[in-house]
PDB file of C-alpha atoms in Angstrom:
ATOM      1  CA  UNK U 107     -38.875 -76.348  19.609  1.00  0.00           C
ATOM      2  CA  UNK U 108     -40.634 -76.492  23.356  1.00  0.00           C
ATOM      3  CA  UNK U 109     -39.428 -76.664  26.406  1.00  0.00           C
ATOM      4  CA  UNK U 110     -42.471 -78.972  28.295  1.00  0.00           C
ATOM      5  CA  UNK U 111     -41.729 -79.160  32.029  1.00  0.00           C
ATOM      6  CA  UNK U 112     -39.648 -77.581  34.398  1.00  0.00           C
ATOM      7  CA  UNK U 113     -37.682 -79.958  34.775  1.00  0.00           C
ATOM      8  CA  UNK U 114     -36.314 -80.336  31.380  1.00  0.00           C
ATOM      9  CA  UNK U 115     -35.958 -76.568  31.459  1.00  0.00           C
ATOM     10  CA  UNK U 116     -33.530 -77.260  34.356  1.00  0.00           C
ATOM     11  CA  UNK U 117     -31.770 -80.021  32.927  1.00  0.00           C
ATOM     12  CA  UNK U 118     -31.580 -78.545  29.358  1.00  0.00           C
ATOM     13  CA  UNK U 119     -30.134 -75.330  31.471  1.00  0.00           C
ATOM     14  CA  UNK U 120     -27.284 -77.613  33.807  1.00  0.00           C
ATOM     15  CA  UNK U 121     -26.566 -79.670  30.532  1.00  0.00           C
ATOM     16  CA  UNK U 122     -22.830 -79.605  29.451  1.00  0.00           C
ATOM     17  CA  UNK U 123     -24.271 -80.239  25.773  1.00  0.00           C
ATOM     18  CA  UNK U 124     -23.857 -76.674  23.888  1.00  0.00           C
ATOM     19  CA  UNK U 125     -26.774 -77.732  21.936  1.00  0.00           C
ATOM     20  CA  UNK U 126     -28.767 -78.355  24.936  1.00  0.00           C
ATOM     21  CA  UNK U 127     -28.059 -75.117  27.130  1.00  0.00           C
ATOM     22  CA  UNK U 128     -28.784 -73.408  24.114  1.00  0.00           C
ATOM     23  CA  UNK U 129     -32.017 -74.848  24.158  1.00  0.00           C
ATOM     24  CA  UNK U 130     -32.466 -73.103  27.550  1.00  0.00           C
ATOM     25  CA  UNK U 131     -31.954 -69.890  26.165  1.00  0.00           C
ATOM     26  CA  UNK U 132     -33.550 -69.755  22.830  1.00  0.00           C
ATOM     27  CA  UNK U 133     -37.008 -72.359  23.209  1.00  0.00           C
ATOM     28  CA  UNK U 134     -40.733 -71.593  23.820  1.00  0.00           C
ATOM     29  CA  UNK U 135     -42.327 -72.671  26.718  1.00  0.00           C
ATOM     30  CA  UNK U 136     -45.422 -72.307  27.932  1.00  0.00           C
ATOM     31  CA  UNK U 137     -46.822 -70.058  30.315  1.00  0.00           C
ATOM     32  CA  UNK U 138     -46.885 -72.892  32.980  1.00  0.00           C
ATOM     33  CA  UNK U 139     -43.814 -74.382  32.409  1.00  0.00           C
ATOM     34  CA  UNK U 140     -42.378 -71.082  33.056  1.00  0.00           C
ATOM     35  CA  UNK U 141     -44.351 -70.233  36.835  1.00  0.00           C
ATOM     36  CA  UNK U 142     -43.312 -73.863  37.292  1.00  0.00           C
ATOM     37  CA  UNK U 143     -39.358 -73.154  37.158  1.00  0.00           C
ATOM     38  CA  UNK U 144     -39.972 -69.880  39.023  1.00  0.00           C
ATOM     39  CA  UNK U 145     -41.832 -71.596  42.037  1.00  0.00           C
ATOM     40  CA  UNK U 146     -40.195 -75.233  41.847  1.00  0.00           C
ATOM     41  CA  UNK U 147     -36.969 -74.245  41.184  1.00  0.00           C
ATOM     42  CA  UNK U 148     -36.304 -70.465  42.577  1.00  0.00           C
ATOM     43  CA  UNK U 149     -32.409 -70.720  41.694  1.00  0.00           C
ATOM     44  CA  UNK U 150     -33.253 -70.902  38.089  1.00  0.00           C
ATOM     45  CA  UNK U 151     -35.423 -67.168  37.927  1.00  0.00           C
ATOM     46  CA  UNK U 152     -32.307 -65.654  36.482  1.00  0.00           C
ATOM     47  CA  UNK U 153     -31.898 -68.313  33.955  1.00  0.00           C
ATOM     48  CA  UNK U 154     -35.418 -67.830  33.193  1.00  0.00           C
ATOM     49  CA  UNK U 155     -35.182 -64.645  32.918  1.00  0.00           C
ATOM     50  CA  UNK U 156     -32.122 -65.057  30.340  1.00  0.00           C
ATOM     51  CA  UNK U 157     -34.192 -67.179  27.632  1.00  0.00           C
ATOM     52  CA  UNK U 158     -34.735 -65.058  24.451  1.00  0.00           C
ATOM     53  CA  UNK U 159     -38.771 -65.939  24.249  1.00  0.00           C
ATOM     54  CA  UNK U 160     -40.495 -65.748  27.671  1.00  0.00           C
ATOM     55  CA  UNK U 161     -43.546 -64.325  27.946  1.00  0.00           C
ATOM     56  CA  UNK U 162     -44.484 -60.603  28.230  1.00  0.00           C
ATOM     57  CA  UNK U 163     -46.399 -61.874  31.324  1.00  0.00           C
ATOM     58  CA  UNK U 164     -43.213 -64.005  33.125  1.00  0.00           C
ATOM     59  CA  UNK U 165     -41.447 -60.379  32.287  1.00  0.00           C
ATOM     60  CA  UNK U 166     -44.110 -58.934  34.506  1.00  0.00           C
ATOM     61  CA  UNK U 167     -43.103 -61.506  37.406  1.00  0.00           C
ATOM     62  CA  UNK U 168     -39.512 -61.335  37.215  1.00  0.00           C
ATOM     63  CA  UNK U 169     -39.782 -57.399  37.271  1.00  0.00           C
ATOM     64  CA  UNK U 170     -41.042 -57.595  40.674  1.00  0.00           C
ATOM     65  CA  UNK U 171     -37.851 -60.272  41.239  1.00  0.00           C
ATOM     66  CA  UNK U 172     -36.204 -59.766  44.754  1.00  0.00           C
ATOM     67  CA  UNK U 173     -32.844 -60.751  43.062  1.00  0.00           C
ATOM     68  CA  UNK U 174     -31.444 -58.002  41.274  1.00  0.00           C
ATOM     69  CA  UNK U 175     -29.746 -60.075  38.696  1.00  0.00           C
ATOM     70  CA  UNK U 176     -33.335 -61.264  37.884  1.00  0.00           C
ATOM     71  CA  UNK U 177     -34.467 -57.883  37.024  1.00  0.00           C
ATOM     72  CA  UNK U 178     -30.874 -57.012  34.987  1.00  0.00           C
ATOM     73  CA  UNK U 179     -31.789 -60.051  32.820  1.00  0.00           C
ATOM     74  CA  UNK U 180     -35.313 -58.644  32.476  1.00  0.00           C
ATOM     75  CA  UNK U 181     -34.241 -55.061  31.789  1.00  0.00           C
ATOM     76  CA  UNK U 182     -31.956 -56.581  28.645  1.00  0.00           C
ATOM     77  CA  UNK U 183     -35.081 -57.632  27.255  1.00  0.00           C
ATOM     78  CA  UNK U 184     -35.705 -56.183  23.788  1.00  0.00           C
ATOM     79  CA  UNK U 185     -39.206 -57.141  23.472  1.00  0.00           C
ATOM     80  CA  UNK U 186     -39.707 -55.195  26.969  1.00  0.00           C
ATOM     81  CA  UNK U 187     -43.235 -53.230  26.790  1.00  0.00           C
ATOM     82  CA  UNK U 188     -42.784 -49.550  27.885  1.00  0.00           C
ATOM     83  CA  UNK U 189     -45.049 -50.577  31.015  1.00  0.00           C
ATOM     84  CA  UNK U 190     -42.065 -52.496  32.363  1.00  0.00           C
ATOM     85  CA  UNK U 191     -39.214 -50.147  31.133  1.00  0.00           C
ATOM     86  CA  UNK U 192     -40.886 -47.723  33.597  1.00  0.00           C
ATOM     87  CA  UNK U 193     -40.934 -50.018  36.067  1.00  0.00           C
ATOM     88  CA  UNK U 194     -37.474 -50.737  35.566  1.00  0.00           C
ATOM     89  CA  UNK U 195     -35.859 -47.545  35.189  1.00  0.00           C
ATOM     90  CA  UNK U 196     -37.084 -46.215  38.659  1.00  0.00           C
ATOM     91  CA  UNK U 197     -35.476 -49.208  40.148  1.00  0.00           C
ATOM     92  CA  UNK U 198     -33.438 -49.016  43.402  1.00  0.00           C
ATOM     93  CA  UNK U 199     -30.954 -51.050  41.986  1.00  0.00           C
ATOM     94  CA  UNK U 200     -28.616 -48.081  40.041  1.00  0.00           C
ATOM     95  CA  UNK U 201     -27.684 -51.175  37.391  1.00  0.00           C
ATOM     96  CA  UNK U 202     -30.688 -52.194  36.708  1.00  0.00           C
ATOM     97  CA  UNK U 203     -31.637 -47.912  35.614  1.00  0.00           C
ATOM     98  CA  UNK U 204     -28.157 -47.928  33.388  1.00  0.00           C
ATOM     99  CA  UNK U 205     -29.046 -51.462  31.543  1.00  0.00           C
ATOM    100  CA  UNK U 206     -32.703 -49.775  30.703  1.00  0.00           C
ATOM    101  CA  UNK U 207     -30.782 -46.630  29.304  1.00  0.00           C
ATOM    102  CA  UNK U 208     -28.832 -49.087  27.268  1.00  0.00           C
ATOM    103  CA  UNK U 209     -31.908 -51.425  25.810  1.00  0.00           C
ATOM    104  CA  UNK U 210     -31.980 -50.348  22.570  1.00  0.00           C
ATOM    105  CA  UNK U 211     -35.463 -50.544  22.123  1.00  0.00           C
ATOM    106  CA  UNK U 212     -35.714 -48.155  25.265  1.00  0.00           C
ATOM    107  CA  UNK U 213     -38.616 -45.455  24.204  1.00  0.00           C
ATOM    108  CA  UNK U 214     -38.242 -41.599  24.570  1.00  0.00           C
ATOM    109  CA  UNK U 215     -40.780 -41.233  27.383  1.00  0.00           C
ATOM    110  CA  UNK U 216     -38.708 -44.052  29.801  1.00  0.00           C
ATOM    111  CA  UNK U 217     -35.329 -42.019  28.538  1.00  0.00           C
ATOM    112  CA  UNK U 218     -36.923 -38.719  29.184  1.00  0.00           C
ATOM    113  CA  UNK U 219     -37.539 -39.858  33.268  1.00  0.00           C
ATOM    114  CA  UNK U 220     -33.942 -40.906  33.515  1.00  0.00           C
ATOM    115  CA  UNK U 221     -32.770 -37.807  32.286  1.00  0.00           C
ATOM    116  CA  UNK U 222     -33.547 -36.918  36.172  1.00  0.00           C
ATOM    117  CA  UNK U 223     -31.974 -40.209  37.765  1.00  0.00           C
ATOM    118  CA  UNK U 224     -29.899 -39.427  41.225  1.00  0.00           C
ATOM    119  CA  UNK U 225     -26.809 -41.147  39.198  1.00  0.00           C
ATOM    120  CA  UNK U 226     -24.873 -38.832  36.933  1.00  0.00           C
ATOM    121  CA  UNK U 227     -23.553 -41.185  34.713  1.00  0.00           C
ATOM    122  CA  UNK U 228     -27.425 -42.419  33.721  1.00  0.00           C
ATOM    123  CA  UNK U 229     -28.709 -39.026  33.119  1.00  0.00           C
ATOM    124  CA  UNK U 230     -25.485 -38.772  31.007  1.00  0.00           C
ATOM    125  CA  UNK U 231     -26.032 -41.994  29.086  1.00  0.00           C
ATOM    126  CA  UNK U 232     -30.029 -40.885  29.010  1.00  0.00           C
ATOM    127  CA  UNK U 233     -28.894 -37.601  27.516  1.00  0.00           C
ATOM    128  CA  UNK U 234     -26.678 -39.138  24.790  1.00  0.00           C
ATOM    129  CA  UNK U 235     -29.483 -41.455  23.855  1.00  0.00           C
ATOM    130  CA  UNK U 236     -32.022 -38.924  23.183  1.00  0.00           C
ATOM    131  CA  UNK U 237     -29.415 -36.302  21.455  1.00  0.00           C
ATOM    132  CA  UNK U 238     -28.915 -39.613  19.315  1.00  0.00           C
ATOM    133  CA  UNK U 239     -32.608 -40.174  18.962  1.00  0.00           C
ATOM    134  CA  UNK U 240     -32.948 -36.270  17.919  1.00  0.00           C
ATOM    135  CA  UNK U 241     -30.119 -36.637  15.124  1.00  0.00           C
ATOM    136  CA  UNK U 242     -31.675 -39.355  12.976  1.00  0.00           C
TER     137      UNK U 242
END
């Protein structure tokens, strides 16, 4: 399925039909669609930012998101290239640092640098991770 315009996007997203806000967060879209919600409709970044198959390159706008709820939904990503874990995990935002730690396709290198974050209980989750990664 494809989503074709932004504004289906934003109706699919408002719908009260389970079917249909599912839709939101699941469907394809294409690149244009996408910069389309971001610039037409900038309360919908974060819901953007939630759907399962964006591309790598609307990843690389919403990292650079003023909202930091835009860049939590992009740090959640699985399919997040290392290149934006970086980013991610020397955010200001402390949340945003702790959701990379817990991506579990986070890679060594990314865990490694928050192994010296200013908040103790990331290094600590940073630490458990690679002990884990160490032990398999």
């Amino acid at each position: 399925m494809m989503i074709n315009s932004a504004e289906e996007f934003v109706r699919l997203r408002l719908s009260d039909n389970m079917e249909e806000y599912l839709k939101a967060a699941w469907d394809e879209a294409p690149f244009e669609v996408w910069l389309q919600v971001i610039e037409t409709y900038p309360e919908m970044r974060e819901w953007v930012a939630h759907n399962k198959a964006i591309p790598i390159e609307i990843m690389e706008i919403l990292a650079d998101d003023a909202d930091e709820r835009v860049r939590f939904n992009v740090a959640t990503k699985n399919r997040l290239p290392e290149s934006l874990q970086m980013k991610l995990a020397k955010d200001l935002d402390s949340s945003i640092r702790k959701r990379i730690v817990y991506n579990k396709k986070a890679t060594f290198r990314v865990l490694t640098i928050l192994l010296n974050d200013d908040d103790e209980d990331i290094r600590v989750l940073a630490k458990n991770r690679v002990d884990e990664g160490r032990h398999r």
